[in-house]
Coordinates of C-alpha atoms in Angstrom, one line a residue:
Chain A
X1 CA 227.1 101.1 -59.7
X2 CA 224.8 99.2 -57.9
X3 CA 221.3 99.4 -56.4
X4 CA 221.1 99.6 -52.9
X5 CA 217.8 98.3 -51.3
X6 CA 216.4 98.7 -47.7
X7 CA 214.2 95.6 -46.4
X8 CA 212.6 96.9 -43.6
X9 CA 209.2 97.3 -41.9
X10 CA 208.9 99.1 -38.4
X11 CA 207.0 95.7 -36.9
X12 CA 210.0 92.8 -35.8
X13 CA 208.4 89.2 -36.8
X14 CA 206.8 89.8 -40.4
X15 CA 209.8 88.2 -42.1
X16 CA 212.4 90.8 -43.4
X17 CA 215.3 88.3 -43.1
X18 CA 213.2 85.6 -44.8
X19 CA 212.7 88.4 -47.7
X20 CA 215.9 89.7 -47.9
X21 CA 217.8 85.9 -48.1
X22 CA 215.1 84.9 -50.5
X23 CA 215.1 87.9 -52.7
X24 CA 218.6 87.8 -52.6
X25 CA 219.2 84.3 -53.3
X26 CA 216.6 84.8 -56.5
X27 CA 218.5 88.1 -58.0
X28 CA 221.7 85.9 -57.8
X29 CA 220.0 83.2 -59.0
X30 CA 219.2 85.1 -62.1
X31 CA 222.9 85.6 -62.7
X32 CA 223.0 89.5 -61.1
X33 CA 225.9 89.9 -57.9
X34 CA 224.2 90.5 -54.9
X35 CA 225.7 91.3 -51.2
X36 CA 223.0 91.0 -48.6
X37 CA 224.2 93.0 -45.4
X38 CA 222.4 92.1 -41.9
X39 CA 221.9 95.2 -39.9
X40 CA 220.6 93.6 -36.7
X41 CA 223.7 94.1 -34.6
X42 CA 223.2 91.8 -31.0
X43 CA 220.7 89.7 -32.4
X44 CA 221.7 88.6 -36.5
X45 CA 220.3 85.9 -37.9
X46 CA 220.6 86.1 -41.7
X47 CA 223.4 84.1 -41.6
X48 CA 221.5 81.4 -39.6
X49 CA 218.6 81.6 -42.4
X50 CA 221.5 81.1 -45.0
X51 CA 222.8 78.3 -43.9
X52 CA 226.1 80.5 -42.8
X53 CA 226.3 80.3 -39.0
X54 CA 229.3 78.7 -38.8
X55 CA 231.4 80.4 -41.0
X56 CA 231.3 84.2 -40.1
X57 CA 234.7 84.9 -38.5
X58 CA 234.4 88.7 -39.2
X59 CA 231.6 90.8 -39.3
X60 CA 230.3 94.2 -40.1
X61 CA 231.3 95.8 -37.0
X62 CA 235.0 94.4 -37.3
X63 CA 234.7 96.4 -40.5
X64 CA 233.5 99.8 -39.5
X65 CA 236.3 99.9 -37.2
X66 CA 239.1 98.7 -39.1
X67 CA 239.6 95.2 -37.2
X68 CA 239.2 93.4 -40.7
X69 CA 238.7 94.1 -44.6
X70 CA 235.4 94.1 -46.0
X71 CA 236.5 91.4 -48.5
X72 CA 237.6 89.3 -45.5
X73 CA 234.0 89.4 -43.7
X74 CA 232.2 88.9 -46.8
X75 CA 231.0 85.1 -47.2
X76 CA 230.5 83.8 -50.0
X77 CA 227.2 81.5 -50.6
X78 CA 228.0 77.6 -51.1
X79 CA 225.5 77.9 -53.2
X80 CA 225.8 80.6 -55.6
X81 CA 228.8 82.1 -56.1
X82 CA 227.5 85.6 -56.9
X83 CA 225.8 85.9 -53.7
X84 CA 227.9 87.1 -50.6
X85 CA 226.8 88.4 -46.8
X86 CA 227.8 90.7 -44.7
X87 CA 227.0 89.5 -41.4
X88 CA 226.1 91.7 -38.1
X89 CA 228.0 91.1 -35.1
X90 CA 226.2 88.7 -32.1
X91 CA 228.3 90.1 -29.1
X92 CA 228.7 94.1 -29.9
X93 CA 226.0 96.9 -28.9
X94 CA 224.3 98.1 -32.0
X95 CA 225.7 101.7 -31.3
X96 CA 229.2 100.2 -32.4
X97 CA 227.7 100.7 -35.9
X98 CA 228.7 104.4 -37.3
X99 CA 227.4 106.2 -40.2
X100 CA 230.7 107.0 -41.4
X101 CA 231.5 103.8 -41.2
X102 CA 228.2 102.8 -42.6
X103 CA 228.5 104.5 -45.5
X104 CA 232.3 103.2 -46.2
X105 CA 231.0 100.2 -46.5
X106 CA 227.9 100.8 -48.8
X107 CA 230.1 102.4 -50.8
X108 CA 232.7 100.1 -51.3
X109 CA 229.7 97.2 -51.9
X110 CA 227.8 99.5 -54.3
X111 CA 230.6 99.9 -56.6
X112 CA 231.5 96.1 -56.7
X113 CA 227.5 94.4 -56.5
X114 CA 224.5 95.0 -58.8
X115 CA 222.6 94.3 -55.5
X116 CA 223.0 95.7 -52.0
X117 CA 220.1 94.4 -50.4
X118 CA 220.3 95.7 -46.5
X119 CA 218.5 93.9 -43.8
X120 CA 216.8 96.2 -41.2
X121 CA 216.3 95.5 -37.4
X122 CA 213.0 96.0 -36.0
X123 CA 212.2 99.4 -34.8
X124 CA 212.2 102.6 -35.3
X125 CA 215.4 103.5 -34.2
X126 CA 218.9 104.4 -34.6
X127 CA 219.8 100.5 -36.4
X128 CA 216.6 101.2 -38.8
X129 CA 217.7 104.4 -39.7
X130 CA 220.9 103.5 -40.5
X131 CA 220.0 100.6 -42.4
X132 CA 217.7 103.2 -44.6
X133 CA 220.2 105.5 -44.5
X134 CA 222.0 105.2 -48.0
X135 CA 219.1 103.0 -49.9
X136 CA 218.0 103.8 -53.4
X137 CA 215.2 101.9 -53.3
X138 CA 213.0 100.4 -50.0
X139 CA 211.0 97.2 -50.1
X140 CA 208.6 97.6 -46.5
X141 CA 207.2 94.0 -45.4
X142 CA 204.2 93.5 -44.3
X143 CA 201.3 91.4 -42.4
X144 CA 197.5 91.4 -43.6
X145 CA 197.5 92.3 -39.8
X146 CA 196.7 96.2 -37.8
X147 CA 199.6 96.2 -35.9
X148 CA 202.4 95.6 -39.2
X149 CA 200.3 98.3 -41.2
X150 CA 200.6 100.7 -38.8
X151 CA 204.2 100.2 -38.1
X152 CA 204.6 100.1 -42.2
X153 CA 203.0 103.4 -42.3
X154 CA 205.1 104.9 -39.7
X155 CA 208.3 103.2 -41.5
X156 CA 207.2 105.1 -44.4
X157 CA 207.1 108.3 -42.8
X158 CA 210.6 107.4 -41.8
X159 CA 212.2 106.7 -45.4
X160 CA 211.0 110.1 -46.5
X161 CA 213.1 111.8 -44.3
X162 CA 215.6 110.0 -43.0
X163 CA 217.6 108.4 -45.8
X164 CA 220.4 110.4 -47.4
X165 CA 218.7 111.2 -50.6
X166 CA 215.1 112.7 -49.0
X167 CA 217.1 114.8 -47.3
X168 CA 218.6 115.8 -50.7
X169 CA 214.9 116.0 -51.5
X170 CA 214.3 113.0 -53.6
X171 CA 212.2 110.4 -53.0
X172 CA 213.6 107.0 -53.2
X173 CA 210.8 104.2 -54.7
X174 CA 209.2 102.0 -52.0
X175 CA 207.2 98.9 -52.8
X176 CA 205.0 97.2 -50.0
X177 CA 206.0 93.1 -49.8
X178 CA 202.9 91.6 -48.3
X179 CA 204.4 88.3 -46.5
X180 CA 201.9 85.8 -44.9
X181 CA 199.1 86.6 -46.8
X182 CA 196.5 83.7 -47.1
X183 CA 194.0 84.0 -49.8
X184 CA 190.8 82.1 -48.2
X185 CA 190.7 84.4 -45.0
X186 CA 190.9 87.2 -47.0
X187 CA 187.9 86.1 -49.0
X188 CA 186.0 85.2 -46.1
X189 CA 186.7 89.1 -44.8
X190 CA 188.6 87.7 -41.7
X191 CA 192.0 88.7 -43.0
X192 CA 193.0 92.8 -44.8
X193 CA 192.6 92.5 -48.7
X194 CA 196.0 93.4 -50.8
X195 CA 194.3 96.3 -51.7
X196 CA 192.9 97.6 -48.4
X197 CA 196.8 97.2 -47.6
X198 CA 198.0 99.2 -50.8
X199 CA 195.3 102.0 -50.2
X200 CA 196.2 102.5 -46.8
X201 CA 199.5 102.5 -47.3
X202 CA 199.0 104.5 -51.0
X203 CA 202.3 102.5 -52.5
X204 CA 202.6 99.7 -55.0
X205 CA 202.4 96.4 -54.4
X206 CA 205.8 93.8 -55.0
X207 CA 204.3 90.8 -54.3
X208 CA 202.2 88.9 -52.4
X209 CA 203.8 86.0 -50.4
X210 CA 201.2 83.4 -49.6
X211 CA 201.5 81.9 -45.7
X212 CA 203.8 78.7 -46.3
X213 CA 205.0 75.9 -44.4
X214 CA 207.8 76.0 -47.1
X215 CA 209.0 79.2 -45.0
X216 CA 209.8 77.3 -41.7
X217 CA 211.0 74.2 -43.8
X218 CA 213.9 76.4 -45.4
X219 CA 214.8 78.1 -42.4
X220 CA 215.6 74.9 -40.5
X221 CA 217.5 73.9 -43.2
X222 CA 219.6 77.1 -43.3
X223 CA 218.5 77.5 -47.0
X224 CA 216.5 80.8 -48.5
X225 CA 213.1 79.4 -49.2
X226 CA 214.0 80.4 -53.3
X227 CA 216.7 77.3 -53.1
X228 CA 215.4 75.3 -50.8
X229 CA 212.5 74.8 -53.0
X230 CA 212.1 76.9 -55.7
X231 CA 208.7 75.3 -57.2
X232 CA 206.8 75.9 -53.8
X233 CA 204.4 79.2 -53.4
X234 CA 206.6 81.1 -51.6
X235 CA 209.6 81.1 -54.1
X236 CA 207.7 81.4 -56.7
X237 CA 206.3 84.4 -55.2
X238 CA 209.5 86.0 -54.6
X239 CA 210.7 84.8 -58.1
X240 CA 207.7 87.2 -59.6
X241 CA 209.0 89.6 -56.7
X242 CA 212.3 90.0 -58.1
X243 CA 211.3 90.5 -61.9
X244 CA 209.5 93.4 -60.3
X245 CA 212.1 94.7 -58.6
X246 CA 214.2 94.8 -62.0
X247 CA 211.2 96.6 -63.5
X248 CA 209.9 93.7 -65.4
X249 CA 206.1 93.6 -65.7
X250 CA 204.9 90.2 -64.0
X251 CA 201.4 89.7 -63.7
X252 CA 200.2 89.6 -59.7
X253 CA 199.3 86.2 -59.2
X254 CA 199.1 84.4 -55.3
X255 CA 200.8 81.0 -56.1
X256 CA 199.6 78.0 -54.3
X257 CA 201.3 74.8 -53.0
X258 CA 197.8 72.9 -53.2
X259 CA 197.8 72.7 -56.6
X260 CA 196.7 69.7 -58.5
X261 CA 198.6 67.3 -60.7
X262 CA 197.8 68.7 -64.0
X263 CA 198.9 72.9 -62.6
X264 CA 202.1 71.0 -61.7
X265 CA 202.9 69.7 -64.8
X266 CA 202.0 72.6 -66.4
X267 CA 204.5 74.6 -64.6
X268 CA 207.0 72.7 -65.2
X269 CA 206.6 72.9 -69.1
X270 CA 205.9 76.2 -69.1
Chain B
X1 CA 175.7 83.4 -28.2
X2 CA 174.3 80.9 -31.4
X3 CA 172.5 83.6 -33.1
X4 CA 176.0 85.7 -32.9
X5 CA 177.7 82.0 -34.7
X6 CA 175.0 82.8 -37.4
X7 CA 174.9 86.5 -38.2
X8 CA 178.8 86.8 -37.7
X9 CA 180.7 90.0 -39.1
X10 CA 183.8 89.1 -41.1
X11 CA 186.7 91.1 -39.0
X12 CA 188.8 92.7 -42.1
X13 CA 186.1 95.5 -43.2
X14 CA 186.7 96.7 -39.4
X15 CA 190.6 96.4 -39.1
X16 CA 190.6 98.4 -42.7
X17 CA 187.7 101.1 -40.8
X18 CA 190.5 101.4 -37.3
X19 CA 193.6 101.5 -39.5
X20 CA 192.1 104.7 -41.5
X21 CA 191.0 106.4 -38.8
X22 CA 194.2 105.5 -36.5
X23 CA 196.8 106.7 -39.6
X24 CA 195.1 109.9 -40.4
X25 CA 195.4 110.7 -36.6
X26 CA 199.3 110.1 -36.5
X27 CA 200.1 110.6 -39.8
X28 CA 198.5 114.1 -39.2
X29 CA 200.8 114.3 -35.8
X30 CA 203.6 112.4 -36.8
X31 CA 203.5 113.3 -40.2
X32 CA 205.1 111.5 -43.1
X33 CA 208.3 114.0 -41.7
X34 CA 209.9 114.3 -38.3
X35 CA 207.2 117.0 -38.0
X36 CA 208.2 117.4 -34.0
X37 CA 212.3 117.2 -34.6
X38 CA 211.1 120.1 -37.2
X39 CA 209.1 122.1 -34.6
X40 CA 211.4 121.2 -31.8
X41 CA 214.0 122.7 -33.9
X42 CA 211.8 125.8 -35.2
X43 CA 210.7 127.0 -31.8
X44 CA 214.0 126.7 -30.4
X45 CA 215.7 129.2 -33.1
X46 CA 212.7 131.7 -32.3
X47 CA 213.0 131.5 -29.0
X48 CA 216.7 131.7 -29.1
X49 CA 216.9 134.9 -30.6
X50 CA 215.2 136.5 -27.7
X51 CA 216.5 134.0 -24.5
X52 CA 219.6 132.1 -23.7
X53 CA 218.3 128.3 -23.8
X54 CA 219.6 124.8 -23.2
X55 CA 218.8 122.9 -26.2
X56 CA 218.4 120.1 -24.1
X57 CA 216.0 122.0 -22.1
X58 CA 213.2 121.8 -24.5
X59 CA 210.9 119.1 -24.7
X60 CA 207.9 119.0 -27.9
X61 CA 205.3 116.3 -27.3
X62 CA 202.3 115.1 -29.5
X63 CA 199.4 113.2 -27.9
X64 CA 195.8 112.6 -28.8
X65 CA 192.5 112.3 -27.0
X66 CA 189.1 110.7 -28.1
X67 CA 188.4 114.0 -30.2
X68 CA 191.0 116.1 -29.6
X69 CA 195.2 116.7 -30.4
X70 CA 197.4 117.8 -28.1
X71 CA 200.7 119.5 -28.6
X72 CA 203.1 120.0 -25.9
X73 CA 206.2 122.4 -25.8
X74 CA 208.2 122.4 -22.4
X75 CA 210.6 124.7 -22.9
X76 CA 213.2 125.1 -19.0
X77 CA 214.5 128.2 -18.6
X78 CA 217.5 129.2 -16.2
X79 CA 216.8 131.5 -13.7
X80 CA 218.8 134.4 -15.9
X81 CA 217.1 133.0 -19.0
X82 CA 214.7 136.0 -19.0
X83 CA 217.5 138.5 -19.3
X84 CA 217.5 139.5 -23.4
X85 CA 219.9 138.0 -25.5
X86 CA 222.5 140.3 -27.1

């Protein structure tokens, strides 16, 4: 059985797609199976960030009501074989989603992926919820920024009570994934600390992933920022992420693209 | 205007100072639950058991004030709504 993961945060912009291709292309890196599911019916665009635009003929909504198998909509990364989508459908209204339907399909993906990573529209809505709906596990991104932690906090209200197993009355784990954090505003005091974040939000910390140009670079190139370059900040960041995320301790570092010729090397023979 | 340039405040001590006070407003109203779908739901069963209502019909609304919280129940009854229920 597999672990089924919410990616979600209340605030649209702060980069769940980005985080859900890029942690998903680093579990699957790592050798684990991984189906990352877009939830953002009428407006998708994990499969533009992974490079797979052009090759969704079914999507998730063809699936929920019976116009196609799940193993036909599925596509399967040129990359990495273990890593599949689900992609959301650009022309339907988001209400053509069901929770019965829904949960079919998290079912069926749970008990064929180690990973079901699921990509939450904005919002607090019907979409978010049922994107929440049957996780195990939340990751809730966030912006050193006031509006993105309160949305987060909000979010967070949301995941204990609205997914399947609150209700049941257990809480699922959440981690906070700060995205865009840069390291010399915060020092300066112009930008929120990681740890005003975590104390605000009282949850732990999965990574912190520095502002990048490395970001926008993989994006155009359809690639998640993990493979496009994997030695730049930003992968690396949500390399550490992912040993996290399968319980590995990983000391809490913020990597850094200007680093100098000798750090480089090191890296590398490390 | 160059003595402010000088003796400038760094900004993230007072987006930490609004955030606190802002969440321990709404996560007090709000509350880490549905805390108005459960009183919406609660004050509709007690006043069920006593008048016939339209779930519909009843409307629960949190707002908040410089120093004050407000909670709103609007609750429409029909014209026999006052008649007991059995």
């Amino acid at each position: 059985m597999g672990t089924v993961i919410v990616v979600t945060s209340g605030k649209g912009g702060v980069g769940k797609t980005t985080s859900t291709a890029a942690l998903g292309a680093a579990l699957a890196a790592g050798g684990d199976s991984v189906a990352v599911i877009d939830f953002d019916v009428g407006l998708r665009n994990l499969d533009l960030v992974m490079g797979a635009e052009r090759r969704v003929v079914f999507d998730f909504i063809n699936v929920v009501q019976g116009q196609a198998k799940l193993a036909q909509a599925m596509i399967r990364d040129k990359r990495l074989p273990n890593l599949f989508l689900l992609p959301a459908s650009q022309t339907r209204d988001k209400d053509a989603l069901t929770e019965d339907g829904v949960r079919r399909v998290i079912d069926a993906l749970r008990a064929s992926f180690d990973w079901v990573i699921c990509d939450s529209p904005a919002g607090i809505e019907r979409g978010a919820i049922l994107a929440m709906r049957h996780a195990d596990a939340a990751i809730i991104v966030t912006n050193p920024e006031v509006s993105s932690v309160r949305d987060s906090d909000r979010i967070i209200g949301m995941l204990d009570s609205r997914t399947i197993k609150a209700e049941g009355g257990v809480a699922i784990p959440k981690h906070v994934l700060v995205t865009r954090f840069d390291a010399d505003r915060a020092s300066r005091g112009d930008m929120l600390a990681i740890d005003d974040i975590l104390e605000i939000l009282c949850l732990p910390l999965l990574g912190i992933i520095p502002e990048s140009q490395e970001v926008l670079k993989a994006s155009n190139l359809g690639a998640p920022v993990t493979l496009a370059n994997p030695a730049s900040a930003p992968a690396r960041a949500y390399a550490d992420a992912v040993q996290r995320l399968k319980g590995d301790s990983v000391a809490m570092t913020i990597p850094s693209d200007k680093k100098s010729l000798f750090s480089g090397l090191f890296r590398r023979a490390a | 205007m160059i003595f402010g340039m000088f003796k400038r405040r760094s900004t993230a001590p007072v987006a930490r100072e609004r955030l606190q006070v802002l969440l321990a407003h709404e996560r007090a109203l709000l509350g880490r639950s549905d805390l108005l779908g459960t009183l919406r739901e609660e004050i509709l069963a007690v006043i069920a058991r006593h008048v016939h209502i339209d779930p519909d019909k009843v409307r629960v609304e949190a707002g908040r004030k410089d120093t004050v919280s407000t909670l709103k129940v609007d609750i429409e009854l029909p014209s026999e709504g006052l008649t007991m229920a059995a």
